[in-house]
Amino acid sequence: MTMINAYAPDSAGSLPERERALIARREKLLGPAYRLFYADPIHVVRGEGSSLYDAEGNRYLDAYNNVASVGHSRPEVVEAMAKQAAVLNTHTRYLTDGILDFAEAFLAEFPAELSHLMLTCTGSEANDLALRVARVHTGGTGVVIAHNAYHGVTSALAEMSPSLGAAVKLGDHVRVVPAPDGYRMPEAEVGAAFARSVEEAIADLREKGITPAALLVDTIFSSSGVFTDPAGFLAPAVEVMRKAGGVFIADEVQPGFGRLGTHMWGFARHGLVPDIVTVGKPMGNGHPVAGAVFRPEVIEAFGKSQRYFNTFGGNPVSCAVALAVLRVIKADRLQENALTVGTEMIDGLRALAAKHELIGDVRGSGLFIGVEMVRDRKLKTPASEETARVVNGMRQRRVLISATGQEGHILKIRPPLVFSSEDATLFLATLDEVLTAL
């Protein structure tokens, strides 16, 4: 399957000799499964704040990397990592202070009902653990996910990640429901329509003798196309799953940590308290740390019947890094910055939509924005080829974004939380230039 915004050798431009040599080395040493971004891949050598730099010293405005949420090479995070690594790094089977210091600070960011934290290395591991716990708690195996969702790369999660492509088969215990697309139906109907789809999926599972275990959704529906509104639309579907005996797993790996501006977590925009929350990506600002947060009653049976151990999950260095990231988010008021700058960007994008017919819809919250590109605003026909040209046109002008949605026709914009008003102005001016050139 061709990945959205992937490098394709047969359609690439003329790359410098150094980059062509690097690509050849990758193919020889790393094999055929990896993918590069952009028609002309970028050779990055360092990052700082909202910027990446190539081997020639050229600056690229990073409007895509949500992993480095508090900015590339953030000094406080680097210092915390180095300081702890110089003293101790071990596993969770010894008593250490750092994991408890972090857990206390981190759980304070959640509703009181969510009070147990387990740490992993990746969001995939966190979602895998969440599924194990959900199955023990409910006695079921069936999982309902959204159209074109992505939840991870383990065998269990790949079976629940249709965005990986048709070659990756979905599990027999998995049911996919249409994304809550407020662009193609009245917003007032989104919640009820999504809940009906979940109800139908549960009925189909039961018809096949499968007991439902969980509704698993990324609360910004990022791979489905970035669907945020109306706030609260997710609540009826969660109620349907709970009535069926299943749990709600909120995948906050992409929307979490203040990115949405209005709230720390995506589930909070919908007025919900999940049964399980999974986190990752921005949690360590590039360091591999992730985890899952549980209601005590949900994890009780799992904890009594089996143990969990992750060699690197919850190690002292990871906990020091995660605590440093959390402190920077709070001290620098980055959630507030996400709301302020994100609102500027959304307003600016809507102004561009009045000028460029290719923009059909602008949606998002804070610094997580989707821009749907269409060939015909009445028919809402996906403009996939044009979107690829926009993404690569931005890259040529050294502004980095990508695309999402099954047709790859939705611009995916999610810069580091340190993105400034000046960065937003540059981004909007560059997009205007690219769209005009089309």
mmCIF file of N, CA, C and O in Angstrom, residues 248-289:
data_model
loop_
_atom_site.group_PDB
_atom_site.id
_atom_site.type_symbol
_atom_site.label_atom_id
_atom_site.label_comp_id
_atom_site.label_asym_id
_atom_site.label_seq_id
_atom_site.Cartn_x
_atom_site.Cartn_y
_atom_site.Cartn_z
ATOM 1 N N PHE A 248 -15.011 2.244 27.525
ATOM 2 C CA PHE A 248 -14.552 3.283 26.607
ATOM 3 C C PHE A 248 -13.067 3.513 26.819
ATOM 4 O O PHE A 248 -12.636 3.898 27.904
ATOM 5 N N ILE A 249 -12.272 3.259 25.774
ATOM 6 C CA ILE A 249 -10.836 3.533 25.791
ATOM 7 C C ILE A 249 -10.592 4.788 24.966
ATOM 8 O O ILE A 249 -10.820 4.805 23.753
ATOM 9 N N ALA A 250 -10.137 5.847 25.621
ATOM 10 C CA ALA A 250 -9.824 7.101 24.947
ATOM 11 C C ALA A 250 -8.352 7.090 24.553
ATOM 12 O O ALA A 250 -7.472 7.126 25.417
ATOM 13 N N ASP A 251 -8.087 7.022 23.260
ATOM 14 C CA ASP A 251 -6.721 7.057 22.748
ATOM 15 C C ASP A 251 -6.317 8.524 22.616
ATOM 16 O O ASP A 251 -6.712 9.212 21.678
ATOM 17 N N GLU A 252 -5.514 8.980 23.583
ATOM 18 C CA GLU A 252 -5.075 10.376 23.623
ATOM 19 C C GLU A 252 -3.643 10.544 23.120
ATOM 20 O O GLU A 252 -3.015 11.583 23.341
ATOM 21 N N VAL A 253 -3.134 9.529 22.427
ATOM 22 C CA VAL A 253 -1.751 9.571 21.977
ATOM 23 C C VAL A 253 -1.501 10.782 21.077
ATOM 24 O O VAL A 253 -0.461 11.434 21.175
ATOM 25 N N GLN A 254 -2.449 11.119 20.208
ATOM 26 C CA GLN A 254 -2.262 12.292 19.344
ATOM 27 C C GLN A 254 -2.910 13.572 19.880
ATOM 28 O O GLN A 254 -2.289 14.625 19.839
ATOM 29 N N PRO A 255 -4.145 13.539 20.394
ATOM 30 C CA PRO A 255 -4.774 14.801 20.798
ATOM 31 C C PRO A 255 -4.423 15.296 22.187
ATOM 32 O O PRO A 255 -4.758 16.429 22.533
ATOM 33 N N GLY A 256 -3.751 14.491 22.997
ATOM 34 C CA GLY A 256 -3.555 14.836 24.397
ATOM 35 C C GLY A 256 -2.471 15.858 24.682
ATOM 36 O O GLY A 256 -1.836 16.408 23.791
ATOM 37 N N PHE A 257 -2.279 16.135 25.962
ATOM 38 C CA PHE A 257 -1.242 17.025 26.484
ATOM 39 C C PHE A 257 -1.443 18.490 26.083
ATOM 40 O O PHE A 257 -0.501 19.200 25.751
ATOM 41 N N GLY A 258 -2.712 18.933 26.110
ATOM 42 C CA GLY A 258 -3.001 20.346 25.908
ATOM 43 C C GLY A 258 -3.077 20.793 24.469
ATOM 44 O O GLY A 258 -3.348 21.975 24.209
ATOM 45 N N ARG A 259 -2.865 19.890 23.534
ATOM 46 C CA ARG A 259 -2.826 20.265 22.123
ATOM 47 C C ARG A 259 -4.129 20.911 21.646
ATOM 48 O O ARG A 259 -4.107 21.811 20.796
ATOM 49 N N LEU A 260 -5.253 20.462 22.177
ATOM 50 C CA LEU A 260 -6.538 20.961 21.695
ATOM 51 C C LEU A 260 -6.890 22.333 22.260
ATOM 52 O O LEU A 260 -7.881 22.927 21.874
ATOM 53 N N GLY A 261 -6.073 22.835 23.181
ATOM 54 C CA GLY A 261 -6.233 24.207 23.662
ATOM 55 C C GLY A 261 -7.299 24.375 24.715
ATOM 56 O O GLY A 261 -7.043 24.922 25.789
ATOM 57 N N THR A 262 -8.509 23.922 24.442
ATOM 58 C CA THR A 262 -9.604 24.114 25.387
ATOM 59 C C THR A 262 -9.485 23.200 26.597
ATOM 60 O O THR A 262 -9.969 23.540 27.681
ATOM 61 N N HIS A 263 -8.869 22.040 26.415
ATOM 62 C CA HIS A 263 -8.755 21.052 27.476
ATOM 63 C C HIS A 263 -7.404 20.331 27.357
ATOM 64 O O HIS A 263 -6.772 20.338 26.307
ATOM 65 N N MET A 264 -6.987 19.716 28.460
ATOM 66 C CA MET A 264 -5.749 18.939 28.450
ATOM 67 C C MET A 264 -5.896 17.681 27.606
ATOM 68 O O MET A 264 -4.941 17.236 26.967
ATOM 69 N N TRP A 265 -7.119 17.106 27.600
ATOM 70 C CA TRP A 265 -7.360 15.838 26.912
ATOM 71 C C TRP A 265 -8.577 15.946 25.999
ATOM 72 O O TRP A 265 -9.538 16.651 26.307
ATOM 73 N N GLY A 266 -8.536 15.205 24.916
ATOM 74 C CA GLY A 266 -9.639 15.243 23.972
ATOM 75 C C GLY A 266 -10.955 14.772 24.555
ATOM 76 O O GLY A 266 -12.019 15.308 24.232
ATOM 77 N N PHE A 267 -10.901 13.767 25.437
ATOM 78 C CA PHE A 267 -12.150 13.262 26.008
ATOM 79 C C PHE A 267 -12.871 14.338 26.810
ATOM 80 O O PHE A 267 -14.103 14.341 26.915
ATOM 81 N N ALA A 268 -12.125 15.270 27.390
ATOM 82 C CA ALA A 268 -12.739 16.317 28.212
ATOM 83 C C ALA A 268 -13.591 17.264 27.369
ATOM 84 O O ALA A 268 -14.558 17.836 27.881
ATOM 85 N N ARG A 269 -13.245 17.436 26.092
ATOM 86 C CA ARG A 269 -14.077 18.268 25.208
ATOM 87 C C ARG A 269 -15.472 17.690 25.064
ATOM 88 O O ARG A 269 -16.430 18.390 24.725
ATOM 89 N N HIS A 270 -15.583 16.384 25.276
ATOM 90 C CA HIS A 270 -16.872 15.715 25.126
ATOM 91 C C HIS A 270 -17.564 15.486 26.464
ATOM 92 O O HIS A 270 -18.570 14.783 26.529
ATOM 93 N N GLY A 271 -17.007 16.065 27.533
ATOM 94 C CA GLY A 271 -17.627 15.941 28.844
ATOM 95 C C GLY A 271 -17.612 14.521 29.381
ATOM 96 O O GLY A 271 -18.499 14.133 30.143
ATOM 97 N N LEU A 272 -16.592 13.749 29.023
ATOM 98 C CA LEU A 272 -16.533 12.330 29.363
ATOM 99 C C LEU A 272 -15.447 12.023 30.383
ATOM 100 O O LEU A 272 -14.426 12.721 30.448
ATOM 101 N N VAL A 273 -15.649 10.957 31.137
ATOM 102 C CA VAL A 273 -14.603 10.348 31.950
ATOM 103 C C VAL A 273 -14.450 8.914 31.428
ATOM 104 O O VAL A 273 -15.327 8.079 31.660
ATOM 105 N N PRO A 274 -13.394 8.627 30.691
ATOM 106 C CA PRO A 274 -13.227 7.296 30.111
ATOM 107 C C PRO A 274 -13.002 6.231 31.187
ATOM 108 O O PRO A 274 -12.784 6.537 32.364
ATOM 109 N N ASP A 275 -13.031 4.977 30.770
ATOM 110 C CA ASP A 275 -12.667 3.874 31.648
ATOM 111 C C ASP A 275 -11.160 3.644 31.609
ATOM 112 O O ASP A 275 -10.551 3.265 32.611
ATOM 113 N N ILE A 276 -10.577 3.882 30.435
ATOM 114 C CA ILE A 276 -9.133 3.760 30.230
ATOM 115 C C ILE A 276 -8.699 4.886 29.295
ATOM 116 O O ILE A 276 -9.397 5.202 28.330
ATOM 117 N N VAL A 277 -7.565 5.474 29.583
ATOM 118 C CA VAL A 277 -6.972 6.491 28.707
ATOM 119 C C VAL A 277 -5.568 6.043 28.334
ATOM 120 O O VAL A 277 -4.795 5.631 29.209
ATOM 121 N N THR A 278 -5.228 6.112 27.066
ATOM 122 C CA THR A 278 -3.863 5.785 26.642
ATOM 123 C C THR A 278 -3.164 7.048 26.158
ATOM 124 O O THR A 278 -3.772 7.916 25.529
ATOM 125 N N VAL A 279 -1.872 7.142 26.479
ATOM 126 C CA VAL A 279 -1.069 8.322 26.145
ATOM 127 C C VAL A 279 0.279 7.876 25.600
ATOM 128 O O VAL A 279 0.740 6.767 25.852
ATOM 129 N N GLY A 280 0.934 8.763 24.859
ATOM 130 C CA GLY A 280 2.240 8.443 24.292
ATOM 131 C C GLY A 280 2.778 9.625 23.520
ATOM 132 O O GLY A 280 2.592 10.769 23.919
ATOM 133 N N LYS A 281 3.444 9.379 22.391
ATOM 134 C CA LYS A 281 4.050 10.376 21.517
ATOM 135 C C LYS A 281 4.603 11.600 22.241
ATOM 136 O O LYS A 281 5.768 11.612 22.618
ATOM 137 N N PRO A 282 3.804 12.691 22.472
ATOM 138 C CA PRO A 282 4.377 13.904 23.058
ATOM 139 C C PRO A 282 4.770 13.779 24.522
ATOM 140 O O PRO A 282 5.376 14.696 25.073
ATOM 141 N N MET A 283 4.456 12.661 25.152
ATOM 142 C CA MET A 283 4.695 12.485 26.584
ATOM 143 C C MET A 283 6.175 12.661 26.948
ATOM 144 O O MET A 283 6.511 13.139 28.029
ATOM 145 N N GLY A 284 7.067 12.278 26.045
ATOM 146 C CA GLY A 284 8.498 12.392 26.309
ATOM 147 C C GLY A 284 9.217 13.331 25.371
ATOM 148 O O GLY A 284 10.457 13.358 25.353
ATOM 149 N N ASN A 285 8.458 14.085 24.558
ATOM 150 C CA ASN A 285 9.072 15.057 23.637
ATOM 151 C C ASN A 285 10.090 14.416 22.699
ATOM 152 O O ASN A 285 11.063 15.034 22.290
ATOM 153 N N GLY A 286 9.871 13.154 22.369
ATOM 154 C CA GLY A 286 10.788 12.425 21.496
ATOM 155 C C GLY A 286 11.419 11.242 22.185
ATOM 156 O O GLY A 286 11.878 10.294 21.530
ATOM 157 N N HIS A 287 11.465 11.260 23.505
ATOM 158 C CA HIS A 287 11.932 10.100 24.264
ATOM 159 C C HIS A 287 10.788 9.083 24.318
ATOM 160 O O HIS A 287 9.630 9.459 24.530
ATOM 161 N N PRO A 288 11.054 7.782 24.134
ATOM 162 C CA PRO A 288 9.982 6.781 24.092
ATOM 163 C C PRO A 288 9.393 6.473 25.463
ATOM 164 O O PRO A 288 9.900 5.624 26.209
ATOM 165 N N VAL A 289 8.329 7.181 25.807
ATOM 166 C CA VAL A 289 7.611 6.923 27.047
ATOM 167 C C VAL A 289 6.116 7.067 26.754
ATOM 168 O O VAL A 289 5.699 7.949 26.006
#
